[in-house]
GROMACS .gro file of C-alpha atoms in nm:
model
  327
    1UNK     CA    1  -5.245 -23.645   5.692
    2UNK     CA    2  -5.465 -23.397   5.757
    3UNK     CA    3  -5.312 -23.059   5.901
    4UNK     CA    4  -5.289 -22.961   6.298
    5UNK     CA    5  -5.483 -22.652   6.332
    6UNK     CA    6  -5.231 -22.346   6.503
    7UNK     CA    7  -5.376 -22.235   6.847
    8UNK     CA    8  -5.516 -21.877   6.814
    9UNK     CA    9  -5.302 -21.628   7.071
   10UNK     CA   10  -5.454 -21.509   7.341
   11UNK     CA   11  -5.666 -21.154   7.301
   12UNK     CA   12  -5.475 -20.871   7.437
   13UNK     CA   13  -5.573 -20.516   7.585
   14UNK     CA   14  -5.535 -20.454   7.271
   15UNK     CA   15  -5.750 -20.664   7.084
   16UNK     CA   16  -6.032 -20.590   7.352
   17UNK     CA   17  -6.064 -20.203   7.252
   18UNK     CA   18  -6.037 -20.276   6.880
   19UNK     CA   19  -6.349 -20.509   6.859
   20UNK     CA   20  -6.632 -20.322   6.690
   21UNK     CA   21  -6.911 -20.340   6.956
   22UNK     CA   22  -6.650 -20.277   7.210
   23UNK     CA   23  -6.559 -19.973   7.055
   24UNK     CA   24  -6.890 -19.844   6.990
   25UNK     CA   25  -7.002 -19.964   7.376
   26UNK     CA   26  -6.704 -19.758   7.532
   27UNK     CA   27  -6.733 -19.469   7.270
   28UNK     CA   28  -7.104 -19.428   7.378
   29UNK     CA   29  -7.025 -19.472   7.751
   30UNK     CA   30  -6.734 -19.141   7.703
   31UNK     CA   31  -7.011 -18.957   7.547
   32UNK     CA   32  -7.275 -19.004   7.819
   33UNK     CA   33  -7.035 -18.920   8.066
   34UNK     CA   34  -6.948 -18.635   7.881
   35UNK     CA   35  -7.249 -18.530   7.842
   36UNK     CA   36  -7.367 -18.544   8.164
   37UNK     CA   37  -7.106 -18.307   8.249
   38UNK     CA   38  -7.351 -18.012   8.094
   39UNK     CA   39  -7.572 -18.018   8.377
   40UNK     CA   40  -7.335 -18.105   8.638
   41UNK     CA   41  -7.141 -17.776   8.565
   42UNK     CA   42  -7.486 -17.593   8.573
   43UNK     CA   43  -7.552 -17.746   8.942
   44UNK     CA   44  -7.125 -17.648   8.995
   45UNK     CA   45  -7.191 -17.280   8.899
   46UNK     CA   46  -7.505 -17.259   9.089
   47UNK     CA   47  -7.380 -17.438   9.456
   48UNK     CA   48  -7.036 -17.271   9.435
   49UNK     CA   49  -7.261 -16.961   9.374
   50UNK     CA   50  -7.052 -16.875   9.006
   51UNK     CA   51  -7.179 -16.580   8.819
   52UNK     CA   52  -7.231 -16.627   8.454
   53UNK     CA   53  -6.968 -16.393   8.332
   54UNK     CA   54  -6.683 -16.502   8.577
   55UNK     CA   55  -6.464 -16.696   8.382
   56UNK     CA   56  -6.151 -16.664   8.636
   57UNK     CA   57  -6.360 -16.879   8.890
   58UNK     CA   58  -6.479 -17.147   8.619
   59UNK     CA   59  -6.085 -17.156   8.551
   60UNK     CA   60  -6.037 -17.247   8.910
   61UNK     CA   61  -6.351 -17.486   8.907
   62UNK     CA   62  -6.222 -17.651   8.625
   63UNK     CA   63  -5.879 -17.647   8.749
   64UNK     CA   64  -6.004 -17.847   9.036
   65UNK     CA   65  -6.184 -18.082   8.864
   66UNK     CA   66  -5.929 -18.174   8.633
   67UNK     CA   67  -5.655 -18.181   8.925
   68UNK     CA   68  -5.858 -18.432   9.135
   69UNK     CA   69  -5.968 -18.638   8.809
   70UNK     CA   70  -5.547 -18.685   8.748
   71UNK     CA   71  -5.466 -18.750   9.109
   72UNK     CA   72  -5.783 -19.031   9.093
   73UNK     CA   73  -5.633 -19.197   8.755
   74UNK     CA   74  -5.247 -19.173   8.870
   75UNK     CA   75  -5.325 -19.316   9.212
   76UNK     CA   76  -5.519 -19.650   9.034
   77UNK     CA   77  -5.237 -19.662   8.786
   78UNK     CA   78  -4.996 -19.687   9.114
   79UNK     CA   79  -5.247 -19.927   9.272
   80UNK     CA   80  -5.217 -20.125   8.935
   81UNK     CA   81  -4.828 -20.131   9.012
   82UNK     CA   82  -4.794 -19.907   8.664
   83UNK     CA   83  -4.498 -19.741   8.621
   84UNK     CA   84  -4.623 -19.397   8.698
   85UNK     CA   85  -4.336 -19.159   8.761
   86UNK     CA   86  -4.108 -19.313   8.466
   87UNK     CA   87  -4.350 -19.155   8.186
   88UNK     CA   88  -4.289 -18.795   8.362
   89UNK     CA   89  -3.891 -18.815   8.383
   90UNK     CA   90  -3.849 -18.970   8.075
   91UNK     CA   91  -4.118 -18.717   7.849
   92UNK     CA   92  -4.208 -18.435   8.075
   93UNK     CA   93  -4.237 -18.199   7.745
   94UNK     CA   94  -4.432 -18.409   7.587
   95UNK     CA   95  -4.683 -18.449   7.922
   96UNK     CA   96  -4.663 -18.109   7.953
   97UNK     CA   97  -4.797 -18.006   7.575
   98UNK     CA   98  -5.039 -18.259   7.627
   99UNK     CA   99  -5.176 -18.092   7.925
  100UNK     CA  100  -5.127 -17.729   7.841
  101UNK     CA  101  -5.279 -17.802   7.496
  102UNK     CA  102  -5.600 -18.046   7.567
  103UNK     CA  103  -5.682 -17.909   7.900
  104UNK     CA  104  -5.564 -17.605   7.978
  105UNK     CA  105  -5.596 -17.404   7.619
  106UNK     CA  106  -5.877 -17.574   7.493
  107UNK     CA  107  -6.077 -17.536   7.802
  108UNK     CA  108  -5.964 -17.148   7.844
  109UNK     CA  109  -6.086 -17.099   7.473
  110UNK     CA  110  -6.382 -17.236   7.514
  111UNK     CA  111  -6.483 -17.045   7.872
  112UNK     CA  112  -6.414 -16.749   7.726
  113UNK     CA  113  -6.575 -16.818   7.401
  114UNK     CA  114  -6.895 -16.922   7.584
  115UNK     CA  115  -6.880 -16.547   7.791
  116UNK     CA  116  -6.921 -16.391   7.440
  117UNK     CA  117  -7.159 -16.602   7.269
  118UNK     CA  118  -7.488 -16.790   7.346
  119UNK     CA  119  -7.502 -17.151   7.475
  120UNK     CA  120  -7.661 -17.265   7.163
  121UNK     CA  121  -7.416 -17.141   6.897
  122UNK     CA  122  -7.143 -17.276   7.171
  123UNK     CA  123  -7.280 -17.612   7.148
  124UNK     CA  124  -7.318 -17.601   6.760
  125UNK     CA  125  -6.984 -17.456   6.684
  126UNK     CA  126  -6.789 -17.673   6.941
  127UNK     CA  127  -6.925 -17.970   6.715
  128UNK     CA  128  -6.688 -17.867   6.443
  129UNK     CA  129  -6.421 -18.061   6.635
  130UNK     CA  130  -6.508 -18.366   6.484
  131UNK     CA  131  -6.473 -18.190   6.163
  132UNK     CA  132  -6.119 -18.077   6.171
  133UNK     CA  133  -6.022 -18.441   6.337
  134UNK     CA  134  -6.163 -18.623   6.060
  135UNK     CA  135  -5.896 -18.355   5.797
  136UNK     CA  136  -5.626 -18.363   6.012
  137UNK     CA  137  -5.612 -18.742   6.027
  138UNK     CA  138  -5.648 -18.739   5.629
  139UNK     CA  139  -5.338 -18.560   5.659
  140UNK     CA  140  -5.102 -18.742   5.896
  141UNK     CA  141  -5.257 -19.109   5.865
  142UNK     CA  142  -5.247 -19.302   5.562
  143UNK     CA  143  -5.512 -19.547   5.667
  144UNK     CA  144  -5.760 -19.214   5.814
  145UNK     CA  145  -5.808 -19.069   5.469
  146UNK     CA  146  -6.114 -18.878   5.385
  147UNK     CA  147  -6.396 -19.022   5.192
  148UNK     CA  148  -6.707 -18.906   5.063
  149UNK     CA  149  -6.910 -19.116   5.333
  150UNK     CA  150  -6.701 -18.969   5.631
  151UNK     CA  151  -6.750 -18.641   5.458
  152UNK     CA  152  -7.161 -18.701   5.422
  153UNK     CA  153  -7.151 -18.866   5.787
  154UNK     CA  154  -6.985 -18.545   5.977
  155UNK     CA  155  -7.261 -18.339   5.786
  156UNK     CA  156  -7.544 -18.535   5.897
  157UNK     CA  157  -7.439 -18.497   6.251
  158UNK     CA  158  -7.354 -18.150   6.253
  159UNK     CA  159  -7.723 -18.144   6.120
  160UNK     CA  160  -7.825 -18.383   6.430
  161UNK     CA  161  -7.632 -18.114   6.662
  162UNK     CA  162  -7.768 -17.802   6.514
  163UNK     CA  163  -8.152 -18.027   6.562
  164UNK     CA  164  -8.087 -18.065   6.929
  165UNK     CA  165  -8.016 -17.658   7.001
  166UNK     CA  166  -8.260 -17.530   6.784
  167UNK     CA  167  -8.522 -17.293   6.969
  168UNK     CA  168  -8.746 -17.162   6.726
  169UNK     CA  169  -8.778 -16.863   6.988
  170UNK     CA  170  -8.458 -16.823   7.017
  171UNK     CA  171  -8.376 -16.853   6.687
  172UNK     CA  172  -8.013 -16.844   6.535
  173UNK     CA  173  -7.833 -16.583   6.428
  174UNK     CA  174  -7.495 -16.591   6.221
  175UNK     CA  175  -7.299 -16.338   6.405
  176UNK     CA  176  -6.925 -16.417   6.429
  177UNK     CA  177  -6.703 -16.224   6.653
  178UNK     CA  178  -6.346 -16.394   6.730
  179UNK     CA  179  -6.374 -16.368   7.128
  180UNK     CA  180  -6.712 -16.519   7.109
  181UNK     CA  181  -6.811 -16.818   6.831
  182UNK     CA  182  -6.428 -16.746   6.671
  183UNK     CA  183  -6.284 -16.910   7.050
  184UNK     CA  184  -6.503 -17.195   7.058
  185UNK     CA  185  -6.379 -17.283   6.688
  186UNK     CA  186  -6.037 -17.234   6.829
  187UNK     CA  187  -6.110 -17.453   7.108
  188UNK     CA  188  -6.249 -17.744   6.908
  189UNK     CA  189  -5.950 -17.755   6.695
  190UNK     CA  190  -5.718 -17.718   6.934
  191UNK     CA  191  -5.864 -18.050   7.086
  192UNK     CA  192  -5.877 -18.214   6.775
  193UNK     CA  193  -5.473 -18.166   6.671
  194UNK     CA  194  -5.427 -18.206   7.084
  195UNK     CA  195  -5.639 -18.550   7.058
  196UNK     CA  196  -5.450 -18.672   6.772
  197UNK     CA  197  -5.123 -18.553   6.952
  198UNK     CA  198  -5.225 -18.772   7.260
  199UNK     CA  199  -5.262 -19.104   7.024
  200UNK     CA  200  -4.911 -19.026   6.966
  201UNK     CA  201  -4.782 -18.967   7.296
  202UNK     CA  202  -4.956 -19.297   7.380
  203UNK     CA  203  -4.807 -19.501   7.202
  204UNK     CA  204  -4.472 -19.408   7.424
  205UNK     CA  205  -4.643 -19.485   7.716
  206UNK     CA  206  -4.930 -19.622   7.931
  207UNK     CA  207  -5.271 -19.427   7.823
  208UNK     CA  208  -5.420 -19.431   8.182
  209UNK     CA  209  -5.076 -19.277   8.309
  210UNK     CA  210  -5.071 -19.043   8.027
  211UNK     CA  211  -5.410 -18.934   8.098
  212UNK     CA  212  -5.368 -18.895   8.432
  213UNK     CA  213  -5.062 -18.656   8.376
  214UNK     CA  214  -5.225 -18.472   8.121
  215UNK     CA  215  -5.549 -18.392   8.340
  216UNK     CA  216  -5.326 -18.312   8.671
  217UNK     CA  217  -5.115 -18.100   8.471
  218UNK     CA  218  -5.357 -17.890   8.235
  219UNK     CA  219  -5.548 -17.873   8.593
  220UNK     CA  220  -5.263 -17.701   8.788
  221UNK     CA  221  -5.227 -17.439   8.478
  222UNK     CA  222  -5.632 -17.394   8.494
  223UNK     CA  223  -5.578 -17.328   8.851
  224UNK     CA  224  -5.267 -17.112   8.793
  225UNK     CA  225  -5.465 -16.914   8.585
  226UNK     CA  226  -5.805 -16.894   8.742
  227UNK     CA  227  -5.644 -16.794   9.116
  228UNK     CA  228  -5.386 -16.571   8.907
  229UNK     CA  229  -5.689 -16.344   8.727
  230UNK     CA  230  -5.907 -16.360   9.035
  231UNK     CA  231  -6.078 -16.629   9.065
  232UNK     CA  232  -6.166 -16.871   9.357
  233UNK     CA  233  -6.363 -17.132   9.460
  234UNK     CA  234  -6.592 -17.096   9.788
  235UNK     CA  235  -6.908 -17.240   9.946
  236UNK     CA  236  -6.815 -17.591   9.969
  237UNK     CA  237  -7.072 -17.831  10.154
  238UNK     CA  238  -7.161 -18.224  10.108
  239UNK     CA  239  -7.339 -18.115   9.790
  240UNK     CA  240  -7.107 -17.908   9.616
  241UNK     CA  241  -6.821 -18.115   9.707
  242UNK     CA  242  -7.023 -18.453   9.610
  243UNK     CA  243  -7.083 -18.280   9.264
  244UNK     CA  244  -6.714 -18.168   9.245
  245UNK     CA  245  -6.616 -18.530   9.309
  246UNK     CA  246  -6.867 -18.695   9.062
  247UNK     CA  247  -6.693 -18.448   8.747
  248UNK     CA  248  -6.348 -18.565   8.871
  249UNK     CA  249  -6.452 -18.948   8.840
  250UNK     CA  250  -6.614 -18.919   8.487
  251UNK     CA  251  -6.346 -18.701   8.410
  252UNK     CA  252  -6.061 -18.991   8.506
  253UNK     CA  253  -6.297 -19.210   8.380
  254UNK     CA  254  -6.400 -19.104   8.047
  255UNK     CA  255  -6.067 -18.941   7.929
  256UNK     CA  256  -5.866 -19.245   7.996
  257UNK     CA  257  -6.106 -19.488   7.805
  258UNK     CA  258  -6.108 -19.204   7.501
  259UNK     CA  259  -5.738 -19.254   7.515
  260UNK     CA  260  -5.673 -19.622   7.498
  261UNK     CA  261  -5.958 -19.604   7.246
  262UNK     CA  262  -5.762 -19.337   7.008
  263UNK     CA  263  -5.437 -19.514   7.086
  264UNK     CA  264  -5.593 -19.881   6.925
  265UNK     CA  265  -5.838 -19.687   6.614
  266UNK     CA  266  -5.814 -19.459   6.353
  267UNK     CA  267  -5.904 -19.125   6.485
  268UNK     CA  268  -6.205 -19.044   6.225
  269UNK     CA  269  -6.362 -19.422   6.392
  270UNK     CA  270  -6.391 -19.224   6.761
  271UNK     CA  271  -6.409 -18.891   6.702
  272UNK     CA  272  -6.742 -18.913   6.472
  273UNK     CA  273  -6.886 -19.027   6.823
  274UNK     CA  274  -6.864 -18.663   7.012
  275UNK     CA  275  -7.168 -18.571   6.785
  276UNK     CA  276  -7.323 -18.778   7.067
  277UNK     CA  277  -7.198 -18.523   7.365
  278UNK     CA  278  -7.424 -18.248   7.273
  279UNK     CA  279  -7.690 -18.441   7.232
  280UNK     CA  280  -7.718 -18.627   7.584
  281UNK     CA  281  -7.585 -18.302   7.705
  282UNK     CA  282  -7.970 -18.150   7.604
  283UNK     CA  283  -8.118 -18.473   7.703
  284UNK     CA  284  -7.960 -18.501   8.052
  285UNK     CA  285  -8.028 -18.114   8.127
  286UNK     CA  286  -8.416 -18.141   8.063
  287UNK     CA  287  -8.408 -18.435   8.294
  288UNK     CA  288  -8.232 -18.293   8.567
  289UNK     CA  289  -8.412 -17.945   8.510
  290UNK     CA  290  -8.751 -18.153   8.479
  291UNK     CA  291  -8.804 -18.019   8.128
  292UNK     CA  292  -8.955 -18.239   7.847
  293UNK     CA  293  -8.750 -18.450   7.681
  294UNK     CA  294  -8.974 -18.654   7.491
  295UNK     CA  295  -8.956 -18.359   7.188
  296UNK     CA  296  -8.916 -18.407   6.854
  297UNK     CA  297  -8.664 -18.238   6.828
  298UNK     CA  298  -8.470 -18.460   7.033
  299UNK     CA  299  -8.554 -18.815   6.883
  300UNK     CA  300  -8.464 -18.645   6.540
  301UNK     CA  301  -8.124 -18.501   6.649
  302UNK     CA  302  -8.023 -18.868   6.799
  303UNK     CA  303  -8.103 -19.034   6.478
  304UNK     CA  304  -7.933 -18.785   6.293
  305UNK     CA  305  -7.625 -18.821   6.492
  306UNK     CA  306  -7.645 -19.210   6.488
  307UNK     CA  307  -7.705 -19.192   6.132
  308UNK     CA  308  -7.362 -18.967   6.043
  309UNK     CA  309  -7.165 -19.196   6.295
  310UNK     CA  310  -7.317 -19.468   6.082
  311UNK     CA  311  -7.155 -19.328   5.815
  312UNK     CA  312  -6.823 -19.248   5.907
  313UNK     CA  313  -6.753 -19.555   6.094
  314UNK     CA  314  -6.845 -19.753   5.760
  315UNK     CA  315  -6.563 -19.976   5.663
  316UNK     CA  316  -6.546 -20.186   5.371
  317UNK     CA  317  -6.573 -20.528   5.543
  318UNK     CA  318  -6.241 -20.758   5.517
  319UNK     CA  319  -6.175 -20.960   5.205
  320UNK     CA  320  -6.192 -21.321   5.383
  321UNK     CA  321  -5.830 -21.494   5.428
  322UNK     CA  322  -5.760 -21.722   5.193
  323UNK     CA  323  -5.741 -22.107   5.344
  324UNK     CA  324  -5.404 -22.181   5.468
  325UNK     CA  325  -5.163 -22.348   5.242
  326UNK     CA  326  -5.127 -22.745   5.206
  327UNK     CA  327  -4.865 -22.923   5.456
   0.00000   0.00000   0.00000
């Protein structure tokens, strides 16, 4: 008698951001959202009338930004019928570290970095982030470990990175000061152990209410900050507050998908896809500055990046399951 097949289960949420192309779809979609946020902030600077070297007021900018982009994510996760205040009286510390460490620090290191160095060496150096999540997940995962391909594949798009900001005018010069390219070094790896932190956190909790914590409350410190040193924030019209609502939503939008994506995969699988950030970063700001972008440059750098997420993405495929056992 021949033997009843078992009915598969039903996918989950789970199962959903674990499927390869998924992945790779949403992955891409963070990036490009991401990276779209390089010219937004130029527009930001430039209607809230932001002088280069006033890093109190990009505080509060960013403060703002990250504030509304919580509120946005915590009021759909109430909408949703989530449970959104249990996460904050049960773990507060652990909300809070989140916040303080993957918003507020990382974004202060970075701002100030930036004031010290060039925009090119910024974009470069901040790339190193997916270098220190691929060794700290060697470390603390036994199913992350390091390999030579994952090794090869975050060279290759450091290489793709390095492509996309190379100015042969400008050139590139190896200076290293520690306010300057030493805080945007800081910055990436304090993101990387915060990221890897957050997969953690999540799996306590809901991602999209975790997320939505974490922004709100690394916001409120930004602000905090920003108004404490001087900053402020003035000159709001349609367009400025149109612009300020657009970095909210991909904010909300891409930091919660990161973070269901980080809580299902192995960190090295998602992280090898920030290469992309800088790269549609350059790509979006030549379109919205009307610059070329058909360069060489720039087709080189993308398959450079595509080729190192290639390779550290590369999984030895699944030994088949063996046929199920007689009746």
């Amino acid at each position: 008698m021949p033997c009843a097949t078992p009915a598969r289960p039903a996918p989950s949420a789970a199962d959903a951001f674990t499927e390869r192309s998924t992945v790779f779809l949403f992955a891409t979609l963070c990036c490009l959202l991401w990276g779209s946020a390089y010219p937004a902030i130029k527009g930001g600077y430039a209607l809230f009338g932001i002088e280069a070297g006033d890093v109190p007021s990009k505080l509060v900018f960013a403060g703002w930004r990250f504030v509304l982009a919580g509120v946005l994510l915590l009021a759909l996760a109430a909408w949703q019928r989530k449970d959104v205040l249990g996460p904050l009286r049960r773990q507060p510390g652990m909300l809070t570290v989140l916040g303080a460490t993957q918003t507020t620090a990382q974004y202060i290191f970075f701002y100030v970095g930036l004031a010290y160095t060039t925009g090119v060496k910024g974009s470069i150096l901040n790339a190193t982030g997916v270098f220190f999540s691929v060794l700290l997940a060697h470390f603390i995962y036994h199913n992350d470990r390091l390999s030579p391909a994952k090794m090869l594949g975050c060279l290759v798009g450091f290489v793709g990175v390095m492509v996309v900001n190379f100015h042969a005018a400008a050139g590139l010069d190896f200076e290293f000061t520690l306010l300057g390219e030493g805080f945007i070094v800081i910055a990436a790896f304090v993101l990387s152990a915060a990221s890897i932190y957050g997969k953690r956190v999540s799996q306590r909790m809901d991602a999209m209410v975790m997320t939505g914590w974490q922004l709100g409350i690394g916001g409120a410190l930004l602000l905090l900050l920003g108004y404490g040193s001087g900053g402020g924030l003035s000159g709001f019209t349609p367009a400025s507050t149109a612009l300020l609502l657009y970095m909210a939503l991909l904010s909300s939008a891409a930091f919660a998908l990161w973070s269901l994506l980080l809580k299902h995969n192995r960190v090295s699988l998602i992280t090898a896809f920030t290469f992309l950030i800088p790269v549609f970063g350059a790509l979006l700001s030549a379109l919205f500055l009307d610059e070329s972008i058909l360069e060489w440059k720039n087709a080189l750098a993308l398959l450079l990046v595509c080729l190192g997420i290639r390779l550290v993405t590369r999984e030895a495929a699944a030994p088949a399951k063996a046929a199920g056992s007689g009746c």
